[in-house]
Tab-separated table of C-alpha atoms and ligand atoms in Angstrom:
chain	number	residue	atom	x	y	z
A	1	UNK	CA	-10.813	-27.136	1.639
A	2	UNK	CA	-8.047	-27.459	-0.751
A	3	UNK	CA	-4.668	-26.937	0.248
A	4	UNK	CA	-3.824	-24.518	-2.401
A	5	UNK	CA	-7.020	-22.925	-1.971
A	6	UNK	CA	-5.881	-19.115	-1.635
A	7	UNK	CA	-8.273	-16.285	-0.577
A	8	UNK	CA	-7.797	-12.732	0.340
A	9	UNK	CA	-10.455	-10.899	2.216
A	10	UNK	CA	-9.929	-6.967	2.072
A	11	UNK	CA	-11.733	-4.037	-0.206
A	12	UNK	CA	-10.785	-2.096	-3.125
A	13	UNK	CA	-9.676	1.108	-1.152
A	14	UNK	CA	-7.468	-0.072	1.354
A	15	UNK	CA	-3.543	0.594	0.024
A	16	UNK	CA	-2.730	-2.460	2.391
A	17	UNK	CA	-5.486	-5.039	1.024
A	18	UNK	CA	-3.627	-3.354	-2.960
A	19	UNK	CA	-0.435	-4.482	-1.284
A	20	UNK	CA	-1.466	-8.270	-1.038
A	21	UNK	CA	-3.457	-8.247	-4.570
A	22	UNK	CA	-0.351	-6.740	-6.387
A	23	UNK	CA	1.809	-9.709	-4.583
A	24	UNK	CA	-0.753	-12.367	-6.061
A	25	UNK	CA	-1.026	-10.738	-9.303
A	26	UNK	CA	2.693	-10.215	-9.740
A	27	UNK	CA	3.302	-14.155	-8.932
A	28	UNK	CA	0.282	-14.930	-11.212
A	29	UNK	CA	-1.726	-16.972	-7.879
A	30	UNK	CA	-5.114	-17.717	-8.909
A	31	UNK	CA	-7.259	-16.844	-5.702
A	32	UNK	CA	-10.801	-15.822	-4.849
A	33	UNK	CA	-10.600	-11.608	-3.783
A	34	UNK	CA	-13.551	-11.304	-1.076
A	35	UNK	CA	-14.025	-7.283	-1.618
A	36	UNK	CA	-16.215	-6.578	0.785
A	37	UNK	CA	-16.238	-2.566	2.201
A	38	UNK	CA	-18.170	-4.094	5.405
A	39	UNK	CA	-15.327	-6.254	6.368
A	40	UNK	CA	-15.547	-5.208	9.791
A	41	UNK	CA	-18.498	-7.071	10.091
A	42	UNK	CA	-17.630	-10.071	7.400
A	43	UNK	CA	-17.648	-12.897	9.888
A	44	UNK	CA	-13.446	-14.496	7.999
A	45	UNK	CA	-12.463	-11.300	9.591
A	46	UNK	CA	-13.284	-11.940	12.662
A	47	UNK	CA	-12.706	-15.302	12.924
A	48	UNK	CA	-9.033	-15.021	10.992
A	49	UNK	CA	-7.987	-12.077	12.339
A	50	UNK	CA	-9.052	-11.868	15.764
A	51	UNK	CA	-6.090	-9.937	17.417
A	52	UNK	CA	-6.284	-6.890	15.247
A	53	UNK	CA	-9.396	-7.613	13.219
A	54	UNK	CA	-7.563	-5.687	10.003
A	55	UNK	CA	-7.401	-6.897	6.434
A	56	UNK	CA	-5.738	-7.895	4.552
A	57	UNK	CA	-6.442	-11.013	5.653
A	58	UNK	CA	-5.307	-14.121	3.451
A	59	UNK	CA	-6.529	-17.568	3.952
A	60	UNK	CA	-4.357	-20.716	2.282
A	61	UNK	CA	-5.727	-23.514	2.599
A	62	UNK	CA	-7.497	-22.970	6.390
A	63	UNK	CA	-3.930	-20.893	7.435
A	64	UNK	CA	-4.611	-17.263	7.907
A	65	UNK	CA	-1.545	-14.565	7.125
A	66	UNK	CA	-2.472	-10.903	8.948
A	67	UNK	CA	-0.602	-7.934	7.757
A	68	UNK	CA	0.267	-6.765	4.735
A	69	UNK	CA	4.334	-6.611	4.560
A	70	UNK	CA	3.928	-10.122	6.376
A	71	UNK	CA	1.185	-10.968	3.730
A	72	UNK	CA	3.472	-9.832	0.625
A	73	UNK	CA	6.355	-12.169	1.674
A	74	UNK	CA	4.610	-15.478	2.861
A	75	UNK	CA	3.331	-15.090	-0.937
A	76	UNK	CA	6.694	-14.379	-1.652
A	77	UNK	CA	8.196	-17.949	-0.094
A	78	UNK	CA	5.176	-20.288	-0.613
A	79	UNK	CA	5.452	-19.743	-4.445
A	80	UNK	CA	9.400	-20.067	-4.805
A	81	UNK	CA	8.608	-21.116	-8.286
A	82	UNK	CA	7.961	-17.784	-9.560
A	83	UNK	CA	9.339	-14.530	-10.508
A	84	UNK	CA	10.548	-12.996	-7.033
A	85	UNK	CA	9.299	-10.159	-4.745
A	86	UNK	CA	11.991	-10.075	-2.075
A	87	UNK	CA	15.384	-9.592	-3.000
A	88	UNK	CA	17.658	-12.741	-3.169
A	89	UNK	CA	20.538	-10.923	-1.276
A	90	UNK	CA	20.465	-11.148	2.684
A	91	UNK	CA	21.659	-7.584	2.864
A	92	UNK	CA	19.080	-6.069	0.621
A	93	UNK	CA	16.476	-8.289	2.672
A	94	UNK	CA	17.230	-6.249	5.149
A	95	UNK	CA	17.415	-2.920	3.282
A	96	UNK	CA	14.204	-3.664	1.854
A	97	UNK	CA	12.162	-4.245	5.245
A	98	UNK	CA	14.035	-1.197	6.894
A	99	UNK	CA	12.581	0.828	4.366
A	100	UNK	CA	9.436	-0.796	4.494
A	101	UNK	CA	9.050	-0.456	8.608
A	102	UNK	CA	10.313	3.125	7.273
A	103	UNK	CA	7.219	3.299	5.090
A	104	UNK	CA	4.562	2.334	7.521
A	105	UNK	CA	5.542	3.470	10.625
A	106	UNK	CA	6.827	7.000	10.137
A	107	UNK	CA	5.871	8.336	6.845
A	108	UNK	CA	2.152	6.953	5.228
A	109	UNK	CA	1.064	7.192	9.066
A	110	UNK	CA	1.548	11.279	8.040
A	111	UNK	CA	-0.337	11.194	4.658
A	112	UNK	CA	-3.764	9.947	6.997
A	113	UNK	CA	-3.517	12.735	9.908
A	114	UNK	CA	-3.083	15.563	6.585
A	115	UNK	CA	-6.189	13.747	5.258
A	116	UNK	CA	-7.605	14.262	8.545
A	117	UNK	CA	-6.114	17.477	9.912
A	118	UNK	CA	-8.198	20.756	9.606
A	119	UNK	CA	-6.045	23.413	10.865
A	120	UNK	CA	-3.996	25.462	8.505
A	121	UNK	CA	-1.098	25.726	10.020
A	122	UNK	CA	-0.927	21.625	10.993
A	123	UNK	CA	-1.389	21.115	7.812
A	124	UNK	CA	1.063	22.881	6.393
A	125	UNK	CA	3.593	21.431	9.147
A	126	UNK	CA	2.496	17.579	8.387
A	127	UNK	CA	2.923	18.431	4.268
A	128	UNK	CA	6.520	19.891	5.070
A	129	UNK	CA	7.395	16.427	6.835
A	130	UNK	CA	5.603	14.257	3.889
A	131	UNK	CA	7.915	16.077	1.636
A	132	UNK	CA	10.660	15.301	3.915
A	133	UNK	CA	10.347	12.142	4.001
A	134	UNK	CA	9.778	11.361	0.182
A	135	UNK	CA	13.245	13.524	-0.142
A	136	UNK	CA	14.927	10.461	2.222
A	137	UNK	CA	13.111	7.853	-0.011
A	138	UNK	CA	14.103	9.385	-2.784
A	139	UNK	CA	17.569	9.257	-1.586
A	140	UNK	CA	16.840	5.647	-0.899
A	141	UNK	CA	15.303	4.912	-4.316
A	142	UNK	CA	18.794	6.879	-5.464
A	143	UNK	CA	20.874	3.887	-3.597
A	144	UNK	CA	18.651	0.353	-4.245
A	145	UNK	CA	17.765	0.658	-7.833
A	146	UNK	CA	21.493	1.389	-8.622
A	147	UNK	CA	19.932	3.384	-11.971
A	148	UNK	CA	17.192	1.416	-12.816
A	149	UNK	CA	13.451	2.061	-12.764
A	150	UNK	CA	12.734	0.325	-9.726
A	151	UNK	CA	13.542	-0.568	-6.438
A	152	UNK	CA	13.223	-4.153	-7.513
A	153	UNK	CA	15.737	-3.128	-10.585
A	154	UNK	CA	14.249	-3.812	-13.632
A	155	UNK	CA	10.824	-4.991	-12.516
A	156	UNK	CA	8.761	-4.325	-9.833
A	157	UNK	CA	9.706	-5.542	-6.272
A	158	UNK	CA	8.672	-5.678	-2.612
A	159	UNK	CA	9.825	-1.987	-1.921
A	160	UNK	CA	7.708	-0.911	-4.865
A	161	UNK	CA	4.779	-2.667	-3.819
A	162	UNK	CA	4.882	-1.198	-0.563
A	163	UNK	CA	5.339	2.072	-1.353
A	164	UNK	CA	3.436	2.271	-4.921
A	165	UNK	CA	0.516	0.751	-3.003
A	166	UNK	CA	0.773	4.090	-0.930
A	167	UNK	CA	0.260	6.342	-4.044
A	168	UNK	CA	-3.568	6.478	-4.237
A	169	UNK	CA	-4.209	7.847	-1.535
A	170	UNK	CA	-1.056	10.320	-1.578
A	171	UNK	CA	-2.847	11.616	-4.823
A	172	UNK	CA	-6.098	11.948	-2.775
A	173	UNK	CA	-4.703	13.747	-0.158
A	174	UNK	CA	-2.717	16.090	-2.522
A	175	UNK	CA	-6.430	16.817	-4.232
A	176	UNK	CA	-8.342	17.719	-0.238
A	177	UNK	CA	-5.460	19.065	0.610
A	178	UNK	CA	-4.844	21.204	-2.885
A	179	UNK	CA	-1.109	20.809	-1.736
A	180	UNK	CA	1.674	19.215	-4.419
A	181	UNK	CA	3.160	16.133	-1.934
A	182	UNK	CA	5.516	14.591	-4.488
A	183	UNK	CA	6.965	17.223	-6.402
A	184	UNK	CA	8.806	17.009	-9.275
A	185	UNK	CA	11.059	19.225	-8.670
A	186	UNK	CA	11.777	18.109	-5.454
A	187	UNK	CA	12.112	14.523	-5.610
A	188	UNK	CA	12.461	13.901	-10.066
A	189	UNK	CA	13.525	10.223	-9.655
A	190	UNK	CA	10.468	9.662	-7.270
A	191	UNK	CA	7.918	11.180	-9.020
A	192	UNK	CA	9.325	9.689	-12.269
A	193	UNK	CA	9.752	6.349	-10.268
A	194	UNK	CA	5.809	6.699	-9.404
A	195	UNK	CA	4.926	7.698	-13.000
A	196	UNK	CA	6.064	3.721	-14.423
A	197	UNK	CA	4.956	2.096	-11.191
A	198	UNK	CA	1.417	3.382	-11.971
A	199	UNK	CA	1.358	2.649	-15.604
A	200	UNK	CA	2.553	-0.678	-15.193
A	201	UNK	CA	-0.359	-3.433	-16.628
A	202	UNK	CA	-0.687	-5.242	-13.061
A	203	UNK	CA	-0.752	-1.952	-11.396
A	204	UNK	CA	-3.012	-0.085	-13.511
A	205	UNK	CA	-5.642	-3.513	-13.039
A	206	UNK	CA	-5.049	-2.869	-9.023
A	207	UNK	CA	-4.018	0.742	-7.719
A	208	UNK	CA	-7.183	2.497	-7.736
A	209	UNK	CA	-8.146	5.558	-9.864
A	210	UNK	CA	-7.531	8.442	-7.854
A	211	UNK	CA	-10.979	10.261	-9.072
A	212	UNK	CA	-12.949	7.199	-8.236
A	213	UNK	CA	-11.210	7.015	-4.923
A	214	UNK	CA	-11.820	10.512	-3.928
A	215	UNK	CA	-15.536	10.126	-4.614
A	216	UNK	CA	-15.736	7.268	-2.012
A	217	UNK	CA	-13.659	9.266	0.361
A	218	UNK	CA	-16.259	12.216	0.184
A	219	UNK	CA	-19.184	10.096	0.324
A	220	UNK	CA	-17.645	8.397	3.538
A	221	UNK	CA	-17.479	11.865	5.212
A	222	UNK	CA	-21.374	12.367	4.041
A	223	UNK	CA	-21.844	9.181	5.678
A	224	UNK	CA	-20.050	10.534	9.028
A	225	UNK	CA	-21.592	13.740	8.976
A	226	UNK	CA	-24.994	11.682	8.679
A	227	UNK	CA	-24.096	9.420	11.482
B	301	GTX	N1	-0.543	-2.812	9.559
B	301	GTX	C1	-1.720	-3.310	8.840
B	301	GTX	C2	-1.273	-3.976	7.543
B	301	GTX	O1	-0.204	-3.587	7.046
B	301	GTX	O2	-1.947	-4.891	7.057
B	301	GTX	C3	-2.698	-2.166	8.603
B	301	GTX	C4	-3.989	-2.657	7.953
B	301	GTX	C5	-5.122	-1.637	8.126
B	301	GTX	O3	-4.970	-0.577	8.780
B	301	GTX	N2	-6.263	-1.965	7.530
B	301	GTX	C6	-7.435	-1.113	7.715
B	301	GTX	C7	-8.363	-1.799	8.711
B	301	GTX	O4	-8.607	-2.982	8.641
B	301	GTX	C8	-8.210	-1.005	6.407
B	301	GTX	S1	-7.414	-0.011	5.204
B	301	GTX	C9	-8.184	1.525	5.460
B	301	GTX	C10	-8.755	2.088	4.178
B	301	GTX	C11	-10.110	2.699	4.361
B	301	GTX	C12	-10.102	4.169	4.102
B	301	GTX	C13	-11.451	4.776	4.427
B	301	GTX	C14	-11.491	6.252	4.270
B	301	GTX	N3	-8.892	-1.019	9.660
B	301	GTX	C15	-9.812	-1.525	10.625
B	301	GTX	C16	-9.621	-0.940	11.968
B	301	GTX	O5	-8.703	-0.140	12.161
B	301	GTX	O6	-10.412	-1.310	12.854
């Protein structure tokens, strides 16, 4: 196996698996995309990612990376030669992957129990905190892109991969939901901010359509009903 042989096992759906693939396109890294909606059964999973058996998984070489915000800077540092994800300063480093660890940990985590959540009146509470929290990374947008259109300034970067990755399936949720998550008139720069993320050309090839998206999520719950 060649060392530069680069290979990313995850599925068209998963916002985390769109993370790696906009990394790769972005840095123009010519690799093979296993999509496979099985993966939990595709036998790289298992054998590359045996402690959380998650993708993204991506193989260089015979090295596996596990986990997407890992995932989007190894590509970051083992192709210094071109255009950067990560910011170059230490101290927006660090800004970046606090937001980030923001991202993951306390707010998309929300988006999935709304998807999920059947009460009314849960609902409604978990939407009110979604919004909350895009109001605090809007505020954050506000601060890192200093006035341009993206975190990354004027072209996309790590903060906008993470979060922009997070979009399709905010979009979903707003449609099962019928509830408006990112409002523009509560959070203009964000929603504007998500408006040129998702017509960018590398997005638009990556970020799934929400209708097609919603389909497969309804045709999972057949599936589950079924089960
Ligand atoms: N923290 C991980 C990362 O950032 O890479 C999270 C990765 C993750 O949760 N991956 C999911 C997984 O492998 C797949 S993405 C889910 C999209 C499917 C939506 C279907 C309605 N999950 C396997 C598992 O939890 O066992």
């Amino acid at each position: 196996m060649a060392l530069n042989d680069v290979k990313l096992l995850g599925t068209w759906v998963c916002p985390y698996v769109n993370r790696a693939q906009l990394a790769l396109k972005l840095k123009s890294i010519d690799h093979e995309f296993i999509d496979d909606i099985h993966f939990k059964k595709n036998e790289m999973l298992l054998k590359y990612n045996p402690v959380h058996k998650k993708i993204p998984v991506l193989v260089h070489g015979d090295k596996p990376v596990c986990e997407s915000l890992i995932i989007v800077e190894y590509v970051d540092n083992a192709w210094p030669n071109s255009r950067s994800i990560l910011p170059s300063d230490a101290y927006e480093r660090a800004l970046a992957r606090f937001w980030a660890a923001y991202i993951d940990e306390k707010w998309f985590l929300l988006v999935k129990v709304l998807r999920e959540a059947e009460d009314i009146e849960e609902r409604a509470s978990l939407a009110q905190k979604i919004s909350e929290g895009l109001v605090v990374l809007e505020e954050a947008f506000v601060r890192i892109s200093k006035g341009e259109t993206y975190f990354g300034g004027k072209s996309i970067g790590y903060l906008d991969i993470i979060l922009g990755s997070c979009l399709a399936w905010l979009r979903v949720t707003e449609k099962i939901v019928q509830v408006n998550l990112l409002d523009q008139a509560k959070t203009p720069k964000l929603a504007k901010w998500a408006d040129s993320f998702c017509s960018d050309d590398d997005v638009k090839d990556i970020l799934p359509d929400t209708q097609k998206l919603l389909e497969f999520y309804k045709q999972v719950q057949v599936w589950m009903k079924a089960k």
